[in-house]
PDB file of C-alpha atoms in Angstrom:
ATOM      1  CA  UNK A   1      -5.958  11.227  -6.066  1.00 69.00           C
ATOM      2  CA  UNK A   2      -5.197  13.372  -3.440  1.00 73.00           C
ATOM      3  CA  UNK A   3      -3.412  11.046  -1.380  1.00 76.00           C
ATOM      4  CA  UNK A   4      -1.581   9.982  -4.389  1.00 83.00           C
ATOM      5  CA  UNK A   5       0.352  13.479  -5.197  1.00 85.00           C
ATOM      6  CA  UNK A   6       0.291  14.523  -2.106  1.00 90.00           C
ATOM      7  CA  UNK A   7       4.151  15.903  -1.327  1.00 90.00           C
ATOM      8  CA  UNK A   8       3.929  13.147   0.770  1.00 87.00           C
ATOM      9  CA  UNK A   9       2.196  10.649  -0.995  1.00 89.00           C
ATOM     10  CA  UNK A  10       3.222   7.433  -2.672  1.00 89.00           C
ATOM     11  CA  UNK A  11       4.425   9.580  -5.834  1.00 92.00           C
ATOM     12  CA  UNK A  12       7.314  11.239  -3.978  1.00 95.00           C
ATOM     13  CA  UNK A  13       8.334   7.582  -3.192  1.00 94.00           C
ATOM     14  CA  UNK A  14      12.339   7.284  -4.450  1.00 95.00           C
ATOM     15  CA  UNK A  15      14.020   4.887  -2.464  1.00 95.00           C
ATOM     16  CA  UNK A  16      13.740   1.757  -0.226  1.00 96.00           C
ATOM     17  CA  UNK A  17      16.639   0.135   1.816  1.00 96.00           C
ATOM     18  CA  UNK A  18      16.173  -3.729   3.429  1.00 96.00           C
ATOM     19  CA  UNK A  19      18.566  -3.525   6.312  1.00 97.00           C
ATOM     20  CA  UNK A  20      20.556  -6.174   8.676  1.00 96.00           C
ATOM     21  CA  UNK A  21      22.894  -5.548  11.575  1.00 96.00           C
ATOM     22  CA  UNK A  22      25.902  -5.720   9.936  1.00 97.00           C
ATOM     23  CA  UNK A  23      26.285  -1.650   8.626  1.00 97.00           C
ATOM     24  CA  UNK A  24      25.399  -0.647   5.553  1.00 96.00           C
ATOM     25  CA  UNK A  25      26.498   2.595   3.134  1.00 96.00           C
ATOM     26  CA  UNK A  26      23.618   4.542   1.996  1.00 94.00           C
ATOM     27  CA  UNK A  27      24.732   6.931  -0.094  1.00 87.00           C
ATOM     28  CA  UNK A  28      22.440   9.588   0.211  1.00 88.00           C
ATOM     29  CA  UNK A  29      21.822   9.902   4.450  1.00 95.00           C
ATOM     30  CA  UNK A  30      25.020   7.605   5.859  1.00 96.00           C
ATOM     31  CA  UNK A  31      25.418   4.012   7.167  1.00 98.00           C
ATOM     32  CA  UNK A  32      22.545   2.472   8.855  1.00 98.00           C
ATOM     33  CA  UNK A  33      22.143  -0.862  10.593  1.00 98.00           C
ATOM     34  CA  UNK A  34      19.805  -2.734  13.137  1.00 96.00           C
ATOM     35  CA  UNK A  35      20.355  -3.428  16.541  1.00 95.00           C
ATOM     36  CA  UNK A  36      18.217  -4.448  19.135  1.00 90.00           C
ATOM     37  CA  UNK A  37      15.143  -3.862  16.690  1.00 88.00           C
ATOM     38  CA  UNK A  38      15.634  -0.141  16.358  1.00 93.00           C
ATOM     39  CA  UNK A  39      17.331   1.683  13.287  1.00 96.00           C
ATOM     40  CA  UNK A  40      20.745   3.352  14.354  1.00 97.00           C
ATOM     41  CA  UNK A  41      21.858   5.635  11.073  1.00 97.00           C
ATOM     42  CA  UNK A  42      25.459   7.891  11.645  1.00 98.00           C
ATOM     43  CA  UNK A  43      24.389  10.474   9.016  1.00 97.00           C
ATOM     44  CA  UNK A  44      26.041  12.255   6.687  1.00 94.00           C
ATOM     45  CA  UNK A  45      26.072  16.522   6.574  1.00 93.00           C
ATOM     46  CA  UNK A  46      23.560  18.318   6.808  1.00 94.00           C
ATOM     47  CA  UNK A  47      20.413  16.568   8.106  1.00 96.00           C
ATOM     48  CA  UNK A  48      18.184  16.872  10.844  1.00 96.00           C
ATOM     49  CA  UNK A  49      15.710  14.957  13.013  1.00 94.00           C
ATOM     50  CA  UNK A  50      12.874  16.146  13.745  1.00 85.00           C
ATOM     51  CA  UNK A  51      13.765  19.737  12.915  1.00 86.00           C
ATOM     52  CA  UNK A  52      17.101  19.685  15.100  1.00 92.00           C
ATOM     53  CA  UNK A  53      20.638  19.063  13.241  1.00 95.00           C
ATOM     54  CA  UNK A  54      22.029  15.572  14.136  1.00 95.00           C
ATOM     55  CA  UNK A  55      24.996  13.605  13.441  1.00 95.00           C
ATOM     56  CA  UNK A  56      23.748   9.908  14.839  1.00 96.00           C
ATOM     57  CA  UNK A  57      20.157   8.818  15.498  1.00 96.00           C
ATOM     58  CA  UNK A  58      18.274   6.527  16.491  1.00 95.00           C
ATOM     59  CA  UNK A  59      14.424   5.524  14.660  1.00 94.00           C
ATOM     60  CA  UNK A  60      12.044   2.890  16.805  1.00 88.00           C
ATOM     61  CA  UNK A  61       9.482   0.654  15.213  1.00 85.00           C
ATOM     62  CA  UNK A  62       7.178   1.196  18.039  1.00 75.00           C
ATOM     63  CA  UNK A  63       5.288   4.842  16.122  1.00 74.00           C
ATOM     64  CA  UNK A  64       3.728   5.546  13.498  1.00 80.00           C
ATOM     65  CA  UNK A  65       5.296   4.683  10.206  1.00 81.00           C
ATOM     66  CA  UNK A  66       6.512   8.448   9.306  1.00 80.00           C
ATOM     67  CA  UNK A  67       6.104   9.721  12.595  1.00 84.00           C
ATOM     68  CA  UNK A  68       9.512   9.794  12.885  1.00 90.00           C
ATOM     69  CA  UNK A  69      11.983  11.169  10.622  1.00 93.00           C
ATOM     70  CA  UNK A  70      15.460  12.219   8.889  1.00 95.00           C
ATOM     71  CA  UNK A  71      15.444  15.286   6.501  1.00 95.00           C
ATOM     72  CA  UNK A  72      17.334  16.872   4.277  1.00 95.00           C
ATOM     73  CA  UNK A  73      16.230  19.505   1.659  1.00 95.00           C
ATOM     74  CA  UNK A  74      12.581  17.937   0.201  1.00 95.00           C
ATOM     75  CA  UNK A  75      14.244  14.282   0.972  1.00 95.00           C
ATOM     76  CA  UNK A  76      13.017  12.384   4.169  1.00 95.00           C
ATOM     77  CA  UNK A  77      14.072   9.113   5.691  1.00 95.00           C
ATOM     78  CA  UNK A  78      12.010   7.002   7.918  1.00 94.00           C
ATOM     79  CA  UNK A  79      11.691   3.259   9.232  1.00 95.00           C
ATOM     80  CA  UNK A  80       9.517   0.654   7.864  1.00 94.00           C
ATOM     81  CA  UNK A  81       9.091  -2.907   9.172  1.00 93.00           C
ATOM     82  CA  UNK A  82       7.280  -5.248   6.493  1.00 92.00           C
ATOM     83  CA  UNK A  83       6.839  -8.749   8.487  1.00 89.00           C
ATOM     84  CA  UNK A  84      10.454  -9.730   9.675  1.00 91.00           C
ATOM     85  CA  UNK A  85      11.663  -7.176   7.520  1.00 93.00           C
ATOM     86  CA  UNK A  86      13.100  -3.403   8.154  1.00 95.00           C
ATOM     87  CA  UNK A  87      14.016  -0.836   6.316  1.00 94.00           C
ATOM     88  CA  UNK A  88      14.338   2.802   5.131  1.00 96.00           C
ATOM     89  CA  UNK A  89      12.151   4.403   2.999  1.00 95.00           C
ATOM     90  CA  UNK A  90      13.166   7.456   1.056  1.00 96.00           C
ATOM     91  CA  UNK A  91      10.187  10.149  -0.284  1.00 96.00           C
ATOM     92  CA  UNK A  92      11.490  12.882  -2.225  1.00 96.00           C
ATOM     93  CA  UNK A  93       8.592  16.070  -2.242  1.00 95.00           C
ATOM     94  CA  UNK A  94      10.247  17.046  -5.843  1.00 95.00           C
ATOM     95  CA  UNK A  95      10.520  13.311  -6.997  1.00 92.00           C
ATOM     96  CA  UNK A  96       9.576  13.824 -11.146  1.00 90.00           C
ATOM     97  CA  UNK A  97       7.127  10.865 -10.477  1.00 90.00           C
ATOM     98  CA  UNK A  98       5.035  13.492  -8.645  1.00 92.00           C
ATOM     99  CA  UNK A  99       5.764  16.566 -10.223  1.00 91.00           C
ATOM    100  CA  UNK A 100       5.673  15.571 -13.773  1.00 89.00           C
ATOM    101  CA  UNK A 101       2.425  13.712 -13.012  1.00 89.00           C
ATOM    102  CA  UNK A 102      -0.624  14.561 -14.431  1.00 86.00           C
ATOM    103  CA  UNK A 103      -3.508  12.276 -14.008  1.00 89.00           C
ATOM    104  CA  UNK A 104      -5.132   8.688 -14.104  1.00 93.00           C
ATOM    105  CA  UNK A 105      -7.374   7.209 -16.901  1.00 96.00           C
ATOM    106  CA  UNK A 106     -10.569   5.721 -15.468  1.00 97.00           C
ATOM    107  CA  UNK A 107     -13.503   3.549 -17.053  1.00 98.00           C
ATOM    108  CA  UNK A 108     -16.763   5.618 -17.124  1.00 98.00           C
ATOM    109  CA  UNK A 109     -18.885   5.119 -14.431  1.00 98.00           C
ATOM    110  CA  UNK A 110     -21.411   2.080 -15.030  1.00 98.00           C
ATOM    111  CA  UNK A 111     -23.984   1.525 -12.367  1.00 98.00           C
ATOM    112  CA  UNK A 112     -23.420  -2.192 -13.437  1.00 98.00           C
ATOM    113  CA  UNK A 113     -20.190  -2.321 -11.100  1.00 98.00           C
ATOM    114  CA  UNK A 114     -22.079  -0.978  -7.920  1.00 98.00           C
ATOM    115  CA  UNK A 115     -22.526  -4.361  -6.450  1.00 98.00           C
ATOM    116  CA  UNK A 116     -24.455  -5.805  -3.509  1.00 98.00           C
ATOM    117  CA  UNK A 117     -22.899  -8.362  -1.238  1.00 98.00           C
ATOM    118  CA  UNK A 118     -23.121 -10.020   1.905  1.00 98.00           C
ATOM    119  CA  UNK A 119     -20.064 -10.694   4.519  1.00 98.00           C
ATOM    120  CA  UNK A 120     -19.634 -13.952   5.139  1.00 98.00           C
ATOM    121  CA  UNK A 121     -17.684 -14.287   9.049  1.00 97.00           C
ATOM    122  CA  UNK A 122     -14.757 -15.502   9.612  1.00 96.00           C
ATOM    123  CA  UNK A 123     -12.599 -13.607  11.901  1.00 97.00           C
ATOM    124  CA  UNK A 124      -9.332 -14.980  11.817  1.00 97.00           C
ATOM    125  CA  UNK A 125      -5.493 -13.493  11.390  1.00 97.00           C
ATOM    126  CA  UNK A 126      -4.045 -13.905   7.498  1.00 97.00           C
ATOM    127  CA  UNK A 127      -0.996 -13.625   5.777  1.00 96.00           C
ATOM    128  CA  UNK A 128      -1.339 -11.505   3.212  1.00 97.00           C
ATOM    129  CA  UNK A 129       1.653 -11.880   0.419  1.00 96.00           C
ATOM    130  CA  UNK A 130       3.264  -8.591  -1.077  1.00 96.00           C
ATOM    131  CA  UNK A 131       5.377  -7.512  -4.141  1.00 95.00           C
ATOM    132  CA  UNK A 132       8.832  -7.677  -2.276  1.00 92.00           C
ATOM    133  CA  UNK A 133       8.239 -11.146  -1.126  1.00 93.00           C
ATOM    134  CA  UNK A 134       7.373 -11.043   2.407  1.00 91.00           C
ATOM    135  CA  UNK A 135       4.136 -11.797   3.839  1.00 94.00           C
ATOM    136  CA  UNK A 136       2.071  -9.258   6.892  1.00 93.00           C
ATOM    137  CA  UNK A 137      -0.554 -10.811   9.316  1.00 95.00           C
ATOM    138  CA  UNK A 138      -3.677  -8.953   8.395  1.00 97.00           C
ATOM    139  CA  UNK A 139      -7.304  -9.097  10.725  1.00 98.00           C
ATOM    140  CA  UNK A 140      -9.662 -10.108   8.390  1.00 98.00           C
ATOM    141  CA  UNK A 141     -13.701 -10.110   9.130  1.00 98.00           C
ATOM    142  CA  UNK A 142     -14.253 -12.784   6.657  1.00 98.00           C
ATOM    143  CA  UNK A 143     -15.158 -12.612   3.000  1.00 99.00           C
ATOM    144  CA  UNK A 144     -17.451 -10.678   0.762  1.00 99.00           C
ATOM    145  CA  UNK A 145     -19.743 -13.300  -0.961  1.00 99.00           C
ATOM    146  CA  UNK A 146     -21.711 -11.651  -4.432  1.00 98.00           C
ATOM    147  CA  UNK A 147     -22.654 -12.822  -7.710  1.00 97.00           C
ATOM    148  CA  UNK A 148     -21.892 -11.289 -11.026  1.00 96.00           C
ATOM    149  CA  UNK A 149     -22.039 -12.653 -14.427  1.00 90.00           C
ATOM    150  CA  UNK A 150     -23.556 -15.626 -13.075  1.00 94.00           C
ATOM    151  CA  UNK A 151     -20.308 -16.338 -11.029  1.00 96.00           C
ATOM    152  CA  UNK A 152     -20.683 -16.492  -7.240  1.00 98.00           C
ATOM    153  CA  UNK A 153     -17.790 -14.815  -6.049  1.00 98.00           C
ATOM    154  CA  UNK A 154     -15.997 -15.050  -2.334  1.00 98.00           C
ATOM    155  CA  UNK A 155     -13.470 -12.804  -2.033  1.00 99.00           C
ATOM    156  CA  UNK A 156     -10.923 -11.933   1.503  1.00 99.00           C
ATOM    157  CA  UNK A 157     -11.594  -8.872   3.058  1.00 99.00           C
ATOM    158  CA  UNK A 158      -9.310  -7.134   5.276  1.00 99.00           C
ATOM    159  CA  UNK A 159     -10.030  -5.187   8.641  1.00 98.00           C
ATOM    160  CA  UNK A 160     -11.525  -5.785  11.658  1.00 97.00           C
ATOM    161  CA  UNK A 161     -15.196  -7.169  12.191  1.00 96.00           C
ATOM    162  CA  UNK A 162     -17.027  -4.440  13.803  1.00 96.00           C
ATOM    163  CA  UNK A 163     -15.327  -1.566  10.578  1.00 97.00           C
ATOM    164  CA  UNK A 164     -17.797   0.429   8.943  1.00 97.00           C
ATOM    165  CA  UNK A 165     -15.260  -0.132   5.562  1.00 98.00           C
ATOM    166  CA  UNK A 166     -13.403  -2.958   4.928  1.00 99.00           C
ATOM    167  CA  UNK A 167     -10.173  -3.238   2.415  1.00 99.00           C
ATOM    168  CA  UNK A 168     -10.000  -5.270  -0.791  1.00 99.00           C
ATOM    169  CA  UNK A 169      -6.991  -6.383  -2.401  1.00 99.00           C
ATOM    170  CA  UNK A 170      -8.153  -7.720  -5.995  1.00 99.00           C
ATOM    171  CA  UNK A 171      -7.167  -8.683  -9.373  1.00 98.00           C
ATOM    172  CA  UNK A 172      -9.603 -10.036 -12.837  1.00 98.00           C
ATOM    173  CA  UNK A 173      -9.338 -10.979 -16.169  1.00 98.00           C
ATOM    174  CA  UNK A 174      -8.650  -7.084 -17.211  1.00 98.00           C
ATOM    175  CA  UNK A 175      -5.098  -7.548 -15.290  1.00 98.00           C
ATOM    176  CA  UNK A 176      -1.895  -6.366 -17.755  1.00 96.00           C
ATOM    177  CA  UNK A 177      -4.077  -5.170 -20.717  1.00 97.00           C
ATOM    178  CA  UNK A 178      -6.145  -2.350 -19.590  1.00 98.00           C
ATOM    179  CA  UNK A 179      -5.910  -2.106 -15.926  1.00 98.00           C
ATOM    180  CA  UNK A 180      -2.400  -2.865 -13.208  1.00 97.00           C
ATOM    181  CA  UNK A 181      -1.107  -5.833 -13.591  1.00 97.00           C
ATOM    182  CA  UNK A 182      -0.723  -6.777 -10.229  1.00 96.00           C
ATOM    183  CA  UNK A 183      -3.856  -5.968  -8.395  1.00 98.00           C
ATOM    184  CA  UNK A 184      -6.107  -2.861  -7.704  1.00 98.00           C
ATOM    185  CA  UNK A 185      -7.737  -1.564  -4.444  1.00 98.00           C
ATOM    186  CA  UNK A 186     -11.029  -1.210  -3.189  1.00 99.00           C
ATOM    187  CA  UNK A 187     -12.518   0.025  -0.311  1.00 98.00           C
ATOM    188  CA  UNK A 188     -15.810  -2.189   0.596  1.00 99.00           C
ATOM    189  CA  UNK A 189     -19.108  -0.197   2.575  1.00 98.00           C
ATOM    190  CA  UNK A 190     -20.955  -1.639   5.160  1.00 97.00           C
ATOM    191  CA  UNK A 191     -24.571  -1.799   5.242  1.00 94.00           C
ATOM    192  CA  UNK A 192     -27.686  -3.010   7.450  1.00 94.00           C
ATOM    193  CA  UNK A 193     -26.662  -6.035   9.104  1.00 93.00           C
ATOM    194  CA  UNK A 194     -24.283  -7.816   6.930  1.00 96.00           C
ATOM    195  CA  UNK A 195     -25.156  -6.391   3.628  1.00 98.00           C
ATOM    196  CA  UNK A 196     -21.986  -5.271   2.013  1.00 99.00           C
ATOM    197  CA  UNK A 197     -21.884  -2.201  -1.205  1.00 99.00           C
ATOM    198  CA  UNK A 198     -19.013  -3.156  -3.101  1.00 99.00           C
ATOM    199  CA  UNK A 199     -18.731  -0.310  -6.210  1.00 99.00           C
ATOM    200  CA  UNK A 200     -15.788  -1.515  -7.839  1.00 99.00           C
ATOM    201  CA  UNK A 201     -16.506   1.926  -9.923  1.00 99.00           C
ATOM    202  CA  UNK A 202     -14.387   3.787  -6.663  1.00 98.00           C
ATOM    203  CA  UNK A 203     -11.118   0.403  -7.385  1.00 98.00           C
ATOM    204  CA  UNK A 204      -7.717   2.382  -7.288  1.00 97.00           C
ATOM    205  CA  UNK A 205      -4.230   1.457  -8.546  1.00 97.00           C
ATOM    206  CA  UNK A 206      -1.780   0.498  -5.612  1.00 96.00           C
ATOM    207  CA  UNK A 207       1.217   2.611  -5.225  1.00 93.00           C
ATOM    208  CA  UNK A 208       3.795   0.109  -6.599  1.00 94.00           C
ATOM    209  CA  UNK A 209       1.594   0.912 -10.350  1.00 95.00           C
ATOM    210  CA  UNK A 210       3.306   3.808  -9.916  1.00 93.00           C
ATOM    211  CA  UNK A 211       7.192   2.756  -8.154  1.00 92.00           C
ATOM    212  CA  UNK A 212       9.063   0.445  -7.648  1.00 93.00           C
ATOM    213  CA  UNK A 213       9.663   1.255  -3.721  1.00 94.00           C
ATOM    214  CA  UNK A 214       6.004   0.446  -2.665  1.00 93.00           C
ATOM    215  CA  UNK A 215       5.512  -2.616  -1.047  1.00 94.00           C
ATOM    216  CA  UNK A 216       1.862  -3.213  -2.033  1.00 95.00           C
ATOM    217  CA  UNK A 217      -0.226  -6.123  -0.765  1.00 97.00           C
ATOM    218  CA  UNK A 218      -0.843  -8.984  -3.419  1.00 98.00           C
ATOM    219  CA  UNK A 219      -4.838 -10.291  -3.573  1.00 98.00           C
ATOM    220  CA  UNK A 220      -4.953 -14.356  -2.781  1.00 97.00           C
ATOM    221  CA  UNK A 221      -6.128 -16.612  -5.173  1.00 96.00           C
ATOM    222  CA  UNK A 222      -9.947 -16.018  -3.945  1.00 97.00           C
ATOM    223  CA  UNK A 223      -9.585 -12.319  -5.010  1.00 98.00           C
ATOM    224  CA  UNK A 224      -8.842 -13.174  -8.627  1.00 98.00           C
ATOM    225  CA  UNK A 225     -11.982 -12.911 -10.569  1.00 98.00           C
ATOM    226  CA  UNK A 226     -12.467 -14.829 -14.034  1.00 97.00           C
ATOM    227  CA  UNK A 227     -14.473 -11.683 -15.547  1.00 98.00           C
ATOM    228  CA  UNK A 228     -12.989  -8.387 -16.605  1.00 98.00           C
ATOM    229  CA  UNK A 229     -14.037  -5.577 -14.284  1.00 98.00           C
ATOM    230  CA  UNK A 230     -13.737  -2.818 -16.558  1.00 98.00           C
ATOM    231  CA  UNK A 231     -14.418  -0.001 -13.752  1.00 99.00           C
ATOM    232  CA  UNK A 232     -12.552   2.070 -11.595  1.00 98.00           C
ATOM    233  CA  UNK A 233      -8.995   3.114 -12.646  1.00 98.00           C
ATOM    234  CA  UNK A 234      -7.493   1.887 -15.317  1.00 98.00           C
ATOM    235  CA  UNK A 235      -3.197   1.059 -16.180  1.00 95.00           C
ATOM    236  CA  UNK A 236      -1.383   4.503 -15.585  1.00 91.00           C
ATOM    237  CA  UNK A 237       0.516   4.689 -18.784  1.00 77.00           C
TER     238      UNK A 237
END
């Protein structure tokens, strides 16, 4: 949750811009473009980079995502690169989406959902499909392999093998009616050997349940499960 509202969390999220090299008017920072894989923006009045004022700059793909950044008031700009794709993202610290939120439904905690799994190797590079269309390569260790309801269920998990935690990108038959309808998140434990904890009582919305600028991860088909897992958090309304 804390993440999430953060002032610069996924809630202060406002704007995305896909951009090409042929410039393009942005209304609120200037006209941006690429060229030779960096992000060249002539900016409008009155922001800085940084800290400094600036009139022109210049934002590599090479750092951190965020690391580098435009500002202006409680608006920042930064670079994103989502497979062949770059952009701007916009995050606005007084956005309503954060400060008129208030909090998230969950299912009540049911030891039922703290599941034990094993992981099943198979290091190997994946592309991993996302709400705006274009795929990432992800490292993936393999799959999580558990049974529940009498279904045996292999799922793709994503990180590297020798993580402590590994990421899960899931959906189930409680998709659209009482929890997101695109997927939900969960963060798998490690444990002796290859004994895996996976409490789907800790499964969290992705940011795009909450705008449409997020560019969220989509689970493959193995990560769709038949049953309803009603745990974890449920559709913010």
């Amino acid at each position: 949750m804390a993440k999430l509202t953060h002032e610069d969390g996924y809630l202060s999220l406002v704007g995305l811009h896909w951009l090409s090299d042929k410039p393009q008017e942005i209304e609120e920072i200037g006209v941006a473009w690429l060229e030779e894989g960096k992000v060249q923006i002539l900016l409008r009045e009155g922001h800085t980079f940084q800290g400094q004022p600036v009139d022109s700059v210049t934002l590599g793909l090479d750092k951190k995502e965020g690391q580098e950044f435009v500002s202006k008031g409680s608006r920042k700009f930064y670079a994103v690169k989502r497979g062949p794709w770059v952009g701007l993202r916009v995050k606005d610290s007084q956005a309503l989406t954060r400060t008129g939120f208030q909090s998230i439904e969950r299912f009540e905690p049911n030891l039922e959902w703290r599941l034990t799994g094993r992981l099943e190797a198979a290091h190997e590079s994946v592309a991993v499909a996302s709400v705006v269309g274009v795929a990432t390569e992800e490292e993936s260790p393999g799959f999580a392999v558990f049974e529940k309801n009498g279904v045996r269920c292999r799922m793709r998990l994503i990180g590297a093998p020798d993580d402590q935690q590994f990421f899960l990108v899931f959906s189930d038959a409680s998709a659209g009616k009482s929890t997101y309808t695109a997927c939900r998140f969960l963060t798998v434990e490690r444990g002796e050997g290859d004994s895996l904890i996976l409490d789907f009582n800790k499964s969290i919305n992705p940011a795009c349940a909450f705008t449409q600028y997020a560019t969220c991860p989509l689970p493959p088909e193995e990560n769709v499960l038949p049953f309803a897992v009603l745990a974890g958090e449920k559709k913010p309304h």
